[in-house]
Coordinates of N, CA and C and ligand atoms in Angstrom, one line a residue:
M1496 N 0.9 -1.3 0.2 CA 0.1 0.0 0.0 C 0.8 1.4 0.0
K1497 N 1.8 1.3 0.9 CA 2.8 2.5 1.1 C 3.4 2.5 -0.3
M1498 N 4.0 1.4 -0.9 CA 4.7 1.4 -1.9 C 4.0 2.0 -3.1
S1499 N 2.7 1.4 -3.4 CA 2.0 2.0 -4.4 C 1.7 3.5 -4.3
K1500 N 1.3 4.0 -3.2 CA 1.1 5.4 -3.1 C 2.4 6.2 -3.6
L1501 N 3.4 5.5 -3.0 CA 5.0 6.2 -3.4 C 4.9 6.2 -4.9
V1502 N 4.5 5.1 -5.6 CA 4.8 5.1 -7.1 C 3.9 6.2 -7.6
V1503 N 2.8 6.1 -7.2 CA 1.8 7.2 -7.8 C 2.2 8.6 -7.6
F1504 N 2.7 8.9 -6.4 CA 3.1 10.3 -6.1 C 4.3 10.5 -7.1
T1505 N 5.3 9.6 -7.4 CA 6.5 9.7 -7.9 C 6.0 9.9 -9.4
L1506 N 5.1 9.1 -10.1 CA 4.7 9.2 -11.4 C 4.1 10.5 -11.6
S1507 N 3.2 10.9 -10.6 CA 2.5 12.3 -10.9 C 3.3 13.4 -10.7
T1508 N 4.4 13.2 -10.0 CA 5.3 14.4 -9.8 C 6.3 14.4 -11.2
L1509 N 6.5 13.2 -11.8 CA 7.5 13.3 -12.9 C 6.5 14.0 -14.1
A1510 N 5.2 13.4 -14.0 CA 4.4 13.9 -15.1 C 4.4 15.4 -15.1
L1511 N 4.1 15.9 -13.9 CA 3.9 17.5 -13.7 C 5.2 18.1 -14.2
T1512 N 6.4 17.5 -13.8 CA 7.7 18.1 -14.0 C 7.9 18.1 -15.7
A1513 N 7.6 17.0 -16.2 CA 7.8 16.8 -17.6 C 7.0 17.6 -18.4
C1514 N 5.7 18.0 -18.0 CA 4.9 18.9 -18.6 C 5.2 20.4 -18.5
Q1515 N 5.8 20.8 -17.1 CA 6.5 22.1 -17.0 C 7.6 22.2 -18.1
Q1516 N 8.4 21.2 -18.2 CA 9.6 21.3 -19.0 C 9.2 21.5 -20.6
G1517 N 8.1 20.7 -20.8 CA 7.4 20.7 -22.1 C 7.0 22.0 -22.3
V1518 N 6.3 22.8 -21.5 CA 6.0 24.2 -21.8 C 7.3 25.2 -21.9
N1519 N 8.2 24.8 -21.2 CA 9.4 25.6 -20.9 C 10.2 25.7 -22.4
S1520 N 10.4 24.2 -22.6 CA 11.2 24.2 -24.0 C 10.3 24.6 -25.1
Q1521 N 9.0 24.5 -25.1 CA 8.3 25.2 -26.3 C 8.6 26.6 -26.4
D1522 N 8.7 27.2 -25.1 CA 8.9 28.8 -25.2 C 10.3 29.0 -25.8
K1523 N 11.3 28.2 -25.3 CA 12.6 28.4 -25.7 C 12.9 28.0 -27.0
H1524 N 12.1 27.1 -27.7 CA 12.3 26.6 -28.9 C 11.6 27.2 -30.1
T1525 N 10.6 28.2 -29.6 CA 9.9 28.9 -30.7 C 10.9 29.8 -31.4
H1526 N 11.3 29.3 -32.4 CA 12.4 30.2 -33.3 C 11.9 31.3 -33.9
W1527 N 12.4 32.3 -33.9 CA 12.2 33.5 -34.8 C 13.5 34.2 -35.4
G1528 N 13.2 35.0 -36.4 CA 14.4 35.7 -36.7 C 14.1 36.9 -37.6
Y1529 N 14.7 37.2 -38.6 CA 14.5 38.4 -39.4 C 14.2 38.0 -40.9
T1530 N 14.5 36.8 -41.3 CA 14.3 36.3 -42.6 C 13.6 35.1 -42.8
G1531 N 12.9 34.8 -44.0 CA 12.1 33.7 -44.3 C 10.9 33.5 -43.7
H1532 N 10.5 32.3 -43.3 CA 9.3 32.2 -42.6 C 9.3 32.5 -41.0
E1533 N 10.4 33.0 -40.7 CA 10.6 33.4 -39.2 C 10.7 34.9 -39.1
A1534 N 10.6 35.5 -40.3 CA 10.6 37.0 -40.5 C 9.4 37.6 -39.6
P1535 N 9.6 39.0 -39.4 CA 8.8 39.7 -38.4 C 7.4 39.6 -38.9
E1536 N 7.0 39.5 -40.1 CA 5.7 39.6 -40.8 C 4.9 38.3 -40.1
H1537 N 5.8 37.2 -39.8 CA 5.4 36.0 -39.3 C 5.3 35.7 -37.8
W1538 N 6.0 36.5 -37.0 CA 6.2 36.2 -35.7 C 5.0 35.8 -34.9
A1539 N 3.7 36.6 -35.3 CA 2.2 36.5 -34.6 C 1.9 35.2 -34.9
S1540 N 2.3 34.5 -35.8 CA 1.7 33.2 -36.1 C 2.6 32.1 -35.8
L1541 N 3.8 32.3 -35.2 CA 4.8 31.3 -34.9 C 4.2 30.7 -33.3
S1542 N 3.9 31.5 -32.6 CA 3.4 31.0 -31.3 C 2.3 32.0 -30.9
P1543 N 1.3 31.5 -30.2 CA 0.1 32.2 -29.4 C 0.5 33.3 -28.5
K1544 N 1.8 32.9 -28.1 CA 2.4 34.1 -26.9 C 3.0 35.3 -27.8
F1545 N 3.0 35.2 -29.1 CA 3.5 36.1 -30.0 C 2.4 37.0 -30.6
A1546 N 1.3 36.6 -30.1 CA 0.1 37.4 -30.6 C 0.2 39.0 -30.8
L1547 N 0.8 39.4 -29.6 CA 0.8 40.9 -29.7 C 1.6 41.5 -30.8
C1548 N 2.5 40.7 -31.4 CA 3.4 41.2 -32.5 C 2.5 41.5 -33.8
G1549 N 1.2 40.8 -33.8 CA 0.4 41.1 -34.9 C -0.7 42.0 -34.7
E1550 N -1.3 41.8 -33.2 CA -2.4 42.5 -32.7 C -2.3 43.8 -32.1
G1551 N -1.1 43.8 -31.5 CA -0.8 45.1 -30.6 C -1.0 46.5 -31.4
K1552 N -1.3 47.5 -30.5 CA -1.8 48.9 -31.2 C -0.8 49.8 -30.9
N1553 N 0.2 49.4 -30.0 CA 1.3 50.2 -29.4 C 2.7 49.7 -29.7
Q1554 N 3.0 49.3 -31.1 CA 4.2 48.6 -31.2 C 5.3 49.3 -31.5
T1555 N 6.5 48.9 -31.2 CA 7.9 49.8 -31.8 C 8.5 48.8 -32.8
P1556 N 9.2 49.3 -33.7 CA 9.6 50.7 -33.7 C 8.6 51.4 -34.6
I1557 N 8.9 52.6 -34.6 CA 8.1 53.7 -35.4 C 8.8 54.7 -36.3
N1558 N 8.1 55.3 -37.1 CA 8.8 56.4 -37.8 C 8.3 57.7 -36.9
I1559 N 9.2 58.4 -36.7 CA 9.2 59.5 -35.5 C 8.9 60.7 -36.4
V1560 N 7.4 61.1 -36.7 CA 7.1 62.4 -37.4 C 5.8 62.9 -36.5
N1561 N 5.4 63.8 -36.9 CA 4.2 64.7 -36.3 C 4.3 64.6 -34.6
T1562 N 5.3 65.3 -34.1 CA 5.6 65.2 -32.7 C 4.8 66.4 -32.0
I1563 N 4.5 66.4 -30.8 CA 3.9 67.6 -30.0 C 5.0 68.1 -29.0
D1564 N 5.1 69.4 -28.7 CA 5.9 69.9 -27.8 C 5.4 69.5 -26.4
G1565 N 5.9 68.8 -25.6 CA 5.7 68.4 -24.3 C 6.5 68.9 -23.2
K1566 N 7.4 69.8 -23.6 CA 8.3 70.5 -22.4 C 9.0 69.5 -21.8
L1567 N 9.5 68.4 -22.2 CA 10.1 67.2 -21.5 C 11.2 67.6 -20.7
P1568 N 11.4 67.1 -19.5 CA 12.5 67.4 -18.5 C 13.6 66.8 -19.0
P1569 N 14.8 67.4 -18.6 CA 16.2 66.7 -19.2 C 16.2 65.2 -18.7
L1570 N 16.8 64.6 -19.6 CA 16.9 62.9 -19.1 C 17.9 63.0 -17.8
K1571 N 17.6 62.2 -17.1 CA 18.4 62.0 -15.8 C 18.9 60.7 -15.9
L1572 N 20.3 60.5 -16.3 CA 21.0 59.4 -16.2 C 21.9 59.4 -15.2
D1573 N 22.4 58.3 -14.7 CA 23.5 58.3 -13.7 C 24.3 56.8 -13.9
Y1574 N 25.0 57.0 -15.0 CA 25.9 55.6 -15.3 C 27.4 55.7 -14.8
H1575 N 27.9 54.6 -14.7 CA 29.1 54.4 -14.0 C 30.0 53.1 -14.7
P1576 N 31.2 53.1 -14.6 CA 31.9 52.0 -15.1 C 31.5 50.9 -14.3
S1577 N 31.4 49.6 -15.2 CA 30.4 48.4 -14.7 C 31.1 47.1 -15.2
D1578 N 30.7 46.2 -14.4 CA 31.2 44.7 -14.8 C 30.2 44.3 -15.9
V1579 N 30.6 44.1 -17.0 CA 29.8 43.4 -18.0 C 30.1 42.2 -18.7
E1580 N 29.1 41.5 -19.2 CA 29.4 40.4 -20.1 C 28.8 40.7 -21.4
I1581 N 29.5 40.3 -22.4 CA 28.9 40.4 -23.9 C 28.5 39.1 -24.4
V1582 N 27.2 39.0 -25.0 CA 26.5 37.7 -25.1 C 25.9 37.8 -26.6
N1583 N 26.2 36.9 -27.4 CA 25.6 36.5 -28.8 C 24.6 35.9 -28.5
N1584 N 23.3 36.3 -28.4 CA 22.1 35.6 -28.2 C 21.3 35.1 -29.6
G1585 N 22.2 35.2 -30.6 CA 21.6 34.7 -31.8 C 20.5 35.9 -32.5
H1586 N 20.1 36.8 -31.8 CA 19.3 37.7 -32.4 C 20.1 39.1 -32.4
T1587 N 21.0 39.2 -31.6 CA 21.8 40.6 -31.4 C 23.0 40.3 -30.5
I1588 N 23.8 41.2 -30.5 CA 24.9 41.4 -29.4 C 24.3 42.1 -28.3
Q1589 N 24.4 41.4 -27.3 CA 23.8 42.2 -25.9 C 24.8 42.3 -24.9
V1590 N 24.9 43.4 -24.3 CA 26.1 43.7 -23.3 C 25.2 43.7 -21.9
D1591 N 25.4 42.8 -21.0 CA 24.5 42.7 -19.9 C 25.3 43.1 -18.7
F1592 N 24.7 43.8 -17.8 CA 25.2 44.4 -16.5 C 24.9 43.4 -15.3
K1593 N 26.1 43.3 -14.6 CA 26.1 42.2 -13.2 C 25.3 43.3 -12.2
H1594 N 25.4 44.3 -12.2 CA 24.8 45.1 -11.1 C 23.8 46.2 -11.5
D1595 N 23.0 46.7 -10.6 CA 21.7 47.8 -10.9 C 22.2 48.9 -10.5
H1596 N 23.5 49.5 -10.6 CA 24.0 50.7 -10.1 C 23.9 51.9 -11.3
N1597 N 23.5 51.5 -12.3 CA 23.3 52.5 -13.6 C 21.9 52.8 -13.6
T1598 N 21.5 54.0 -13.4 CA 20.1 54.6 -13.5 C 19.6 55.5 -14.4
L1599 N 18.1 55.4 -14.6 CA 17.6 56.4 -15.4 C 16.4 56.8 -14.4
Q1600 N 16.1 58.1 -14.3 CA 15.0 58.6 -13.6 C 13.9 59.0 -14.4
L1601 N 12.6 58.6 -14.4 CA 11.7 58.9 -15.3 C 10.2 58.9 -14.4
N1602 N 9.5 60.3 -14.5 CA 8.3 60.3 -13.9 C 8.5 59.9 -12.4
G1603 N 9.7 60.2 -11.8 CA 9.8 60.0 -10.4 C 10.1 58.5 -10.0
Q1604 N 10.2 57.8 -11.0 CA 10.7 56.3 -11.0 C 12.1 56.0 -11.2
T1605 N 12.7 55.2 -10.5 CA 14.1 54.6 -10.8 C 14.2 53.6 -11.5
Y1606 N 14.7 53.5 -12.7 CA 15.0 52.5 -13.7 C 16.5 52.1 -13.7
A1607 N 16.6 50.8 -13.4 CA 18.3 50.2 -13.6 C 18.4 49.7 -14.8
L1608 N 19.6 50.1 -15.4 CA 20.0 49.8 -16.8 C 20.6 48.1 -16.7
K1609 N 19.7 47.4 -17.4 CA 19.8 45.8 -17.3 C 20.9 45.5 -18.5
Q1610 N 20.7 46.1 -19.6 CA 21.6 45.5 -20.6 C 21.5 46.6 -21.9
F1611 N 22.3 46.6 -22.9 CA 22.2 47.3 -24.0 C 22.6 46.2 -25.3
H1612 N 22.0 46.5 -26.3 CA 22.2 45.8 -27.7 C 22.0 46.7 -28.8
F1613 N 22.3 46.1 -30.0 CA 22.3 46.8 -31.2 C 21.5 46.2 -32.4
H1614 N 21.0 47.2 -33.2 CA 20.1 46.6 -34.3 C 20.7 47.2 -35.7
V1615 N 20.9 46.6 -36.9 CA 21.4 47.1 -37.9 C 20.6 46.6 -39.0
P1616 N 20.0 47.7 -39.9 CA 20.0 49.0 -39.5 C 19.3 49.6 -38.4
S1617 N 18.9 50.8 -38.3 CA 18.1 51.4 -37.2 C 16.8 50.7 -37.4
E1618 N 16.1 50.6 -36.0 CA 14.7 50.2 -36.1 C 13.7 51.3 -36.2
N1619 N 13.9 52.3 -35.2 CA 13.1 53.5 -35.3 C 13.9 54.6 -36.5
L1620 N 12.9 55.1 -37.1 CA 13.3 56.0 -38.2 C 12.8 57.6 -37.8
I1621 N 13.5 58.7 -38.3 CA 13.5 59.8 -37.8 C 12.9 60.6 -39.1
R1622 N 11.6 61.0 -39.2 CA 11.0 61.6 -40.4 C 11.5 60.7 -41.8
G1623 N 11.4 59.4 -41.6 CA 11.5 58.6 -42.7 C 12.9 58.2 -42.9
K1624 N 13.9 58.8 -42.1 CA 15.5 58.4 -42.4 C 15.7 57.2 -41.6
S1625 N 16.3 56.2 -42.1 CA 16.9 55.0 -41.3 C 18.3 55.4 -41.1
F1626 N 18.9 54.6 -40.1 CA 20.3 55.0 -39.8 C 21.1 53.7 -39.9
P1627 N 22.3 53.7 -39.8 CA 23.2 52.4 -40.1 C 23.0 51.4 -38.8
M1628 N 22.9 52.1 -37.8 CA 23.0 51.2 -36.4 C 22.1 52.0 -35.5
E1629 N 21.5 51.1 -34.5 CA 20.6 51.8 -33.4 C 20.9 51.0 -32.2
A1630 N 21.4 51.6 -31.1 CA 21.7 50.9 -29.5 C 20.4 51.1 -28.8
H1631 N 20.0 50.1 -28.2 CA 18.9 50.1 -27.2 C 19.4 49.8 -25.9
F1632 N 19.1 50.8 -24.8 CA 19.6 50.8 -23.6 C 18.2 50.4 -22.7
V1633 N 18.2 49.0 -22.3 CA 17.0 48.5 -21.6 C 17.1 48.6 -20.1
H1634 N 16.1 49.5 -19.6 CA 16.3 49.6 -18.1 C 14.8 49.0 -17.8
A1635 N 14.9 48.5 -16.3 CA 13.7 48.3 -15.5 C 13.5 48.5 -14.3
D1636 N 12.4 49.2 -13.8 CA 12.1 49.6 -12.3 C 12.0 48.3 -11.6
K1637 N 11.4 48.5 -10.2 CA 11.5 47.4 -9.2 C 10.1 46.6 -9.7
E1638 N 9.3 47.0 -10.3 CA 8.0 46.3 -10.7 C 8.2 45.6 -12.0
G1639 N 9.5 46.0 -12.7 CA 9.5 45.2 -13.9 C 9.1 46.0 -15.2
N1640 N 8.8 47.2 -15.0 CA 8.3 48.1 -16.0 C 9.5 48.6 -16.7
L1641 N 9.4 48.6 -18.1 CA 10.7 48.8 -18.8 C 10.6 50.2 -19.5
A1642 N 11.8 50.8 -19.6 CA 12.0 52.0 -20.3 C 13.2 51.8 -21.2
V1643 N 13.1 51.8 -22.5 CA 14.3 51.8 -23.3 C 14.6 53.1 -23.9
L1644 N 15.9 53.3 -23.9 CA 16.5 54.6 -24.3 C 17.3 54.1 -25.8
G1645 N 17.0 54.8 -27.0 CA 17.5 54.5 -28.1 C 18.5 55.4 -28.7
V1646 N 19.8 55.1 -29.1 CA 20.8 56.0 -29.6 C 20.9 55.6 -31.1
L1647 N 20.9 56.5 -32.1 CA 21.0 56.3 -33.4 C 22.5 56.7 -33.6
Y1648 N 23.0 56.0 -34.8 CA 24.4 56.1 -35.1 C 24.5 56.4 -36.6
T1649 N 25.4 57.4 -37.0 CA 25.5 57.7 -38.3 C 27.1 57.5 -38.6
L1650 N 27.3 57.5 -39.8 CA 28.7 56.9 -40.3 C 29.8 58.0 -40.1
S1651 N 31.0 57.4 -39.7 CA 32.2 58.4 -39.4 C 33.4 57.4 -39.0
G1652 N 34.3 57.8 -38.6 CA 35.5 57.3 -38.2 C 35.1 56.0 -37.1
E1653 N 36.2 55.4 -36.7 CA 36.0 54.3 -35.9 C 35.5 54.8 -34.5
N1654 N 34.5 54.3 -33.8 CA 34.1 54.6 -32.6 C 34.8 53.9 -31.5
Q1655 N 35.9 54.6 -30.9 CA 36.8 54.0 -29.9 C 36.0 53.6 -28.7
R1656 N 35.0 54.2 -28.4 CA 34.4 53.9 -26.9 C 33.5 52.6 -27.2
L1657 N 33.3 52.2 -28.6 CA 32.5 50.9 -28.8 C 33.6 49.8 -28.8
A1658 N 34.9 50.2 -29.0 CA 35.9 49.3 -29.3 C 36.0 48.1 -28.3
P1659 N 36.0 48.3 -26.9 CA 36.1 47.3 -25.9 C 35.0 46.0 -26.3
I1660 N 33.8 46.4 -26.8 CA 33.0 45.6 -27.2 C 33.2 44.9 -28.6
W1661 N 33.6 45.8 -29.6 CA 33.6 45.2 -30.9 C 34.9 44.4 -30.9
Q1662 N 35.9 44.5 -30.1 CA 37.1 43.7 -30.0 C 36.6 42.1 -29.6
H1663 N 35.6 42.2 -28.9 CA 35.0 40.6 -28.4 C 33.7 40.5 -28.6
L1664 N 33.4 40.7 -29.9 CA 32.0 40.3 -30.3 C 32.1 38.8 -30.4
P1665 N 31.2 38.1 -29.5 CA 31.3 36.5 -29.6 C 30.4 36.0 -31.0
Q1666 N 31.4 35.3 -31.8 CA 31.0 35.1 -33.1 C 29.8 34.4 -33.3
K1667 N 29.5 33.1 -32.3 CA 28.6 32.4 -32.4 C 27.5 32.5 -31.6
A1668 N 26.2 32.3 -32.0 CA 25.0 32.4 -31.1 C 25.3 31.4 -29.7
G1669 N 25.0 32.0 -28.6 CA 25.2 31.1 -27.5 C 26.6 31.4 -26.7
E1670 N 27.2 32.3 -27.5 CA 28.7 32.4 -26.9 C 28.6 33.8 -26.0
K1671 N 29.5 33.9 -25.2 CA 29.7 34.9 -24.0 C 31.0 35.3 -24.0
Y1672 N 31.2 36.6 -23.6 CA 32.6 37.1 -23.1 C 32.4 37.9 -22.0
T1673 N 33.1 37.7 -21.0 CA 33.3 38.5 -19.7 C 34.3 39.6 -19.9
L1674 N 33.9 40.9 -20.0 CA 35.2 42.0 -20.1 C 35.8 41.9 -18.9
N1675 N 37.1 42.2 -19.0 CA 38.1 42.0 -17.8 C 38.4 43.2 -17.3
T1676 N 37.8 44.5 -17.8 CA 38.0 45.9 -17.4 C 36.5 46.5 -17.4
A1677 N 36.3 47.6 -16.4 CA 35.0 48.1 -16.4 C 34.7 48.8 -17.8
F1678 N 33.2 48.6 -18.0 CA 32.9 49.4 -19.0 C 32.0 50.6 -18.8
D1679 N 32.1 51.8 -19.0 CA 31.1 52.9 -18.6 C 30.2 53.3 -19.6
P1680 N 28.9 52.8 -19.5 CA 27.8 53.1 -20.5 C 27.8 54.5 -20.8
A1681 N 28.3 55.5 -19.8 CA 28.2 56.8 -19.9 C 28.8 57.3 -21.2
T1682 N 29.9 56.5 -21.7 CA 30.6 57.0 -22.6 C 29.9 56.8 -24.1
L1683 N 28.6 56.0 -24.1 CA 27.8 55.8 -25.2 C 26.7 56.8 -25.3
M1684 N 26.7 57.8 -24.5 CA 25.7 58.8 -24.4 C 26.0 60.0 -25.2
P1685 N 25.4 60.6 -26.1 CA 25.8 61.8 -26.8 C 25.6 63.0 -25.6
K1686 N 26.5 64.1 -25.9 CA 26.6 65.0 -24.7 C 25.2 65.7 -24.8
K1687 N 24.6 66.0 -25.9 CA 23.2 66.7 -25.9 C 22.3 65.6 -25.8
R1688 N 21.4 65.5 -24.8 CA 20.4 64.6 -24.8 C 18.9 64.9 -24.8
D1689 N 18.6 65.8 -25.8 CA 17.1 66.1 -26.2 C 16.6 64.8 -26.6
Y1690 N 15.4 64.6 -26.5 CA 14.8 63.1 -26.9 C 13.3 63.2 -27.3
Y1691 N 13.0 62.2 -27.9 CA 11.5 61.8 -28.2 C 11.0 60.9 -27.3
R1692 N 9.8 61.0 -26.9 CA 9.2 60.1 -26.2 C 7.8 59.5 -26.7
F1693 N 7.6 58.1 -26.5 CA 6.5 57.6 -26.7 C 6.3 56.3 -26.1
S1694 N 5.1 55.9 -26.2 CA 4.8 54.5 -25.7 C 4.8 53.5 -26.6
G1695 N 5.4 52.4 -26.3 CA 5.7 51.3 -27.4 C 5.8 49.8 -26.8
S1696 N 6.8 49.1 -27.4 CA 6.8 47.8 -27.1 C 8.2 47.3 -27.1
L1697 N 8.3 45.9 -26.8 CA 9.7 45.2 -27.2 C 9.6 45.2 -28.7
T1698 N 10.7 45.1 -29.4 CA 10.9 45.1 -31.0 C 11.0 43.7 -31.3
T1699 N 11.0 42.6 -30.3 CA 11.3 41.3 -30.6 C 10.1 40.5 -29.8
P1700 N 9.9 39.4 -30.5 CA 8.9 38.5 -29.7 C 9.1 38.4 -28.2
P1701 N 8.0 38.4 -27.3 CA 6.6 38.4 -27.6 C 6.2 39.8 -27.8
C1702 N 7.0 40.8 -28.2 CA 6.4 42.2 -28.6 C 5.5 42.8 -27.2
S1703 N 5.8 42.5 -26.2 CA 5.1 43.0 -25.0 C 4.9 44.6 -25.1
E1704 N 3.9 45.1 -24.6 CA 3.6 46.6 -24.7 C 3.7 47.2 -23.3
G1705 N 3.5 48.4 -23.1 CA 3.8 49.1 -21.9 C 5.1 49.6 -21.7
V1706 N 6.0 49.5 -22.8 CA 7.2 50.0 -22.7 C 7.6 51.4 -22.9
S1707 N 8.2 52.2 -22.0 CA 8.4 53.7 -22.2 C 9.6 54.0 -23.1
W1708 N 9.3 54.5 -24.4 CA 10.6 54.6 -25.3 C 10.9 56.3 -25.2
L1709 N 12.3 56.2 -25.0 CA 13.0 57.4 -25.3 C 14.0 57.2 -26.6
V1710 N 14.1 58.1 -27.4 CA 15.1 58.1 -28.5 C 15.6 59.5 -28.6
L1711 N 17.1 59.4 -28.4 CA 17.8 60.6 -28.5 C 17.7 61.2 -30.0
K1712 N 17.7 62.7 -29.8 CA 17.7 63.3 -31.2 C 19.1 63.7 -31.5
H1713 N 20.0 63.4 -30.8 CA 21.4 63.5 -31.4 C 22.0 62.2 -31.4
Y1714 N 22.9 62.2 -32.4 CA 23.4 61.0 -32.9 C 24.7 60.5 -32.4
D1715 N 25.2 59.4 -32.2 CA 26.7 59.0 -32.1 C 27.1 58.5 -33.5
T1716 N 28.3 58.4 -33.5 CA 29.0 58.0 -35.0 C 29.8 56.5 -34.8
M1717 N 29.8 55.8 -35.8 CA 30.7 54.7 -35.9 C 31.1 54.5 -37.2
S1718 N 32.2 53.6 -37.5 CA 32.7 53.4 -38.9 C 31.8 52.3 -39.7
Q1719 N 32.1 52.4 -40.9 CA 31.5 51.4 -41.9 C 31.8 50.1 -41.4
S1720 N 33.2 50.0 -41.3 CA 33.6 48.6 -41.0 C 33.3 48.0 -39.6
Q1721 N 32.7 49.0 -38.6 CA 32.1 48.4 -37.3 C 30.7 47.9 -37.6
V1722 N 30.0 48.8 -38.3 CA 28.8 48.4 -38.9 C 28.7 46.9 -39.6
E1723 N 29.8 46.7 -40.5 CA 29.8 45.7 -41.2 C 30.2 44.3 -40.3
A1724 N 31.0 44.5 -39.4 CA 31.4 43.4 -38.6 C 30.3 43.1 -37.8
F1725 N 29.4 43.9 -37.3 CA 28.0 43.4 -36.7 C 27.1 43.0 -37.6
A1726 N 27.0 43.5 -38.9 CA 26.0 43.0 -39.8 C 26.4 41.4 -40.2
T1727 N 27.7 41.2 -40.4 CA 28.1 40.1 -40.7 C 27.4 39.0 -39.6
L1728 N 27.8 39.4 -38.5 CA 27.4 38.3 -37.3 C 25.7 38.1 -37.4
M1729 N 25.0 39.1 -37.8 CA 23.6 39.0 -37.7 C 23.1 38.6 -39.2
K1730 N 23.9 38.1 -40.0 CA 23.7 37.6 -41.5 C 22.8 38.7 -42.1
G1731 N 23.3 39.9 -42.0 CA 22.8 41.1 -43.0 C 22.3 42.1 -41.9
H1732 N 21.1 41.8 -41.5 CA 20.2 42.7 -40.8 C 19.4 42.0 -39.4
N1733 N 19.1 43.0 -38.3 CA 18.3 42.3 -37.2 C 17.4 43.5 -36.9
N1734 N 16.7 44.0 -37.8 CA 15.8 45.2 -37.7 C 14.3 44.7 -37.9
R1735 N 13.3 45.1 -36.9 CA 11.8 44.9 -37.2 C 11.4 46.2 -38.0
P1736 N 10.6 46.0 -39.0 CA 10.1 47.1 -39.6 C 9.1 47.9 -38.8
I1737 N 9.1 49.1 -39.4 CA 8.3 50.2 -38.5 C 6.9 49.7 -38.4
Q1738 N 6.0 50.1 -37.2 CA 4.8 49.8 -36.9 C 4.1 50.8 -37.1
P1739 N 2.5 50.8 -37.2 CA 1.6 51.7 -37.4 C 1.6 52.6 -35.8
I1740 N 1.4 53.8 -35.9 CA 1.4 54.8 -34.9 C 0.2 54.6 -34.1
N1741 N -0.8 54.4 -35.0 CA -2.4 54.3 -34.2 C -2.6 55.7 -33.6
A1742 N -3.0 55.5 -32.2 CA -3.6 56.5 -31.5 C -2.6 57.5 -30.6
R1743 N -1.2 56.9 -30.9 CA -0.2 57.3 -30.0 C 0.3 58.8 -30.3
V1744 N 0.9 59.5 -29.4 CA 1.5 60.7 -29.7 C 2.9 60.7 -29.2
I1745 N 3.8 61.3 -30.1 CA 5.1 61.4 -29.7 C 5.5 62.9 -29.3
V1746 N 6.0 62.6 -27.9 CA 6.1 64.1 -27.3 C 7.8 64.3 -27.5
E1747 N 8.1 65.6 -27.7 CA 9.5 66.1 -27.6 C 9.6 67.2 -27.0
Ligands
ZN38 ZN1 16.4 46.4 -29.3

């Protein structure tokens, strides 16, 4: 009697575990990308969890036009030299922060810089203009609300401030590299920090909405060869096309 109870218990535990693993691995293995049948126009049909990619009304990226003057306060960033890890996640190169000491203040809330990553060419457009590269600095507050700061790049000479990352770009998906010197994300912020603000989403599946978007009006620069080194890793490009603005306003 004891034995059979134990067997039943063990089997049901196993079944539950297997089921949970099944759900999790399903999540992990819903492949998506930027070309062919995994391209952005198909994201919503790849998994029910990606429905917002097709149905969402507040999606990013956008073409920034028809702004309203909202007298936005100066951007409050407090960034410091930090321990980072560079990750090739198969969709972008992402620089993860090990600590939460870099902050953005927005509407009285403190958001911690979690990671930044790159898109080639830019995802957001300004008055129809595309840029060779865009960086996204992803912040989260204590409740998990996201605020993303976009920095656009134009072409010029080599960007030495990006060099510590570009010298260690992990070549294959899943590869990581821990920088052995501190990296200061403040070095990647243009001196003038006027910005556009709008409500949007993640630009990758599951395209979750409720993300506060800030895009700097002033650009940084990088070289053609830096753009090409990144584009080669991304097999050409990793930008989602622009999405309808719908009822949103862009404030500047
Ligand atoms: Zn991004």
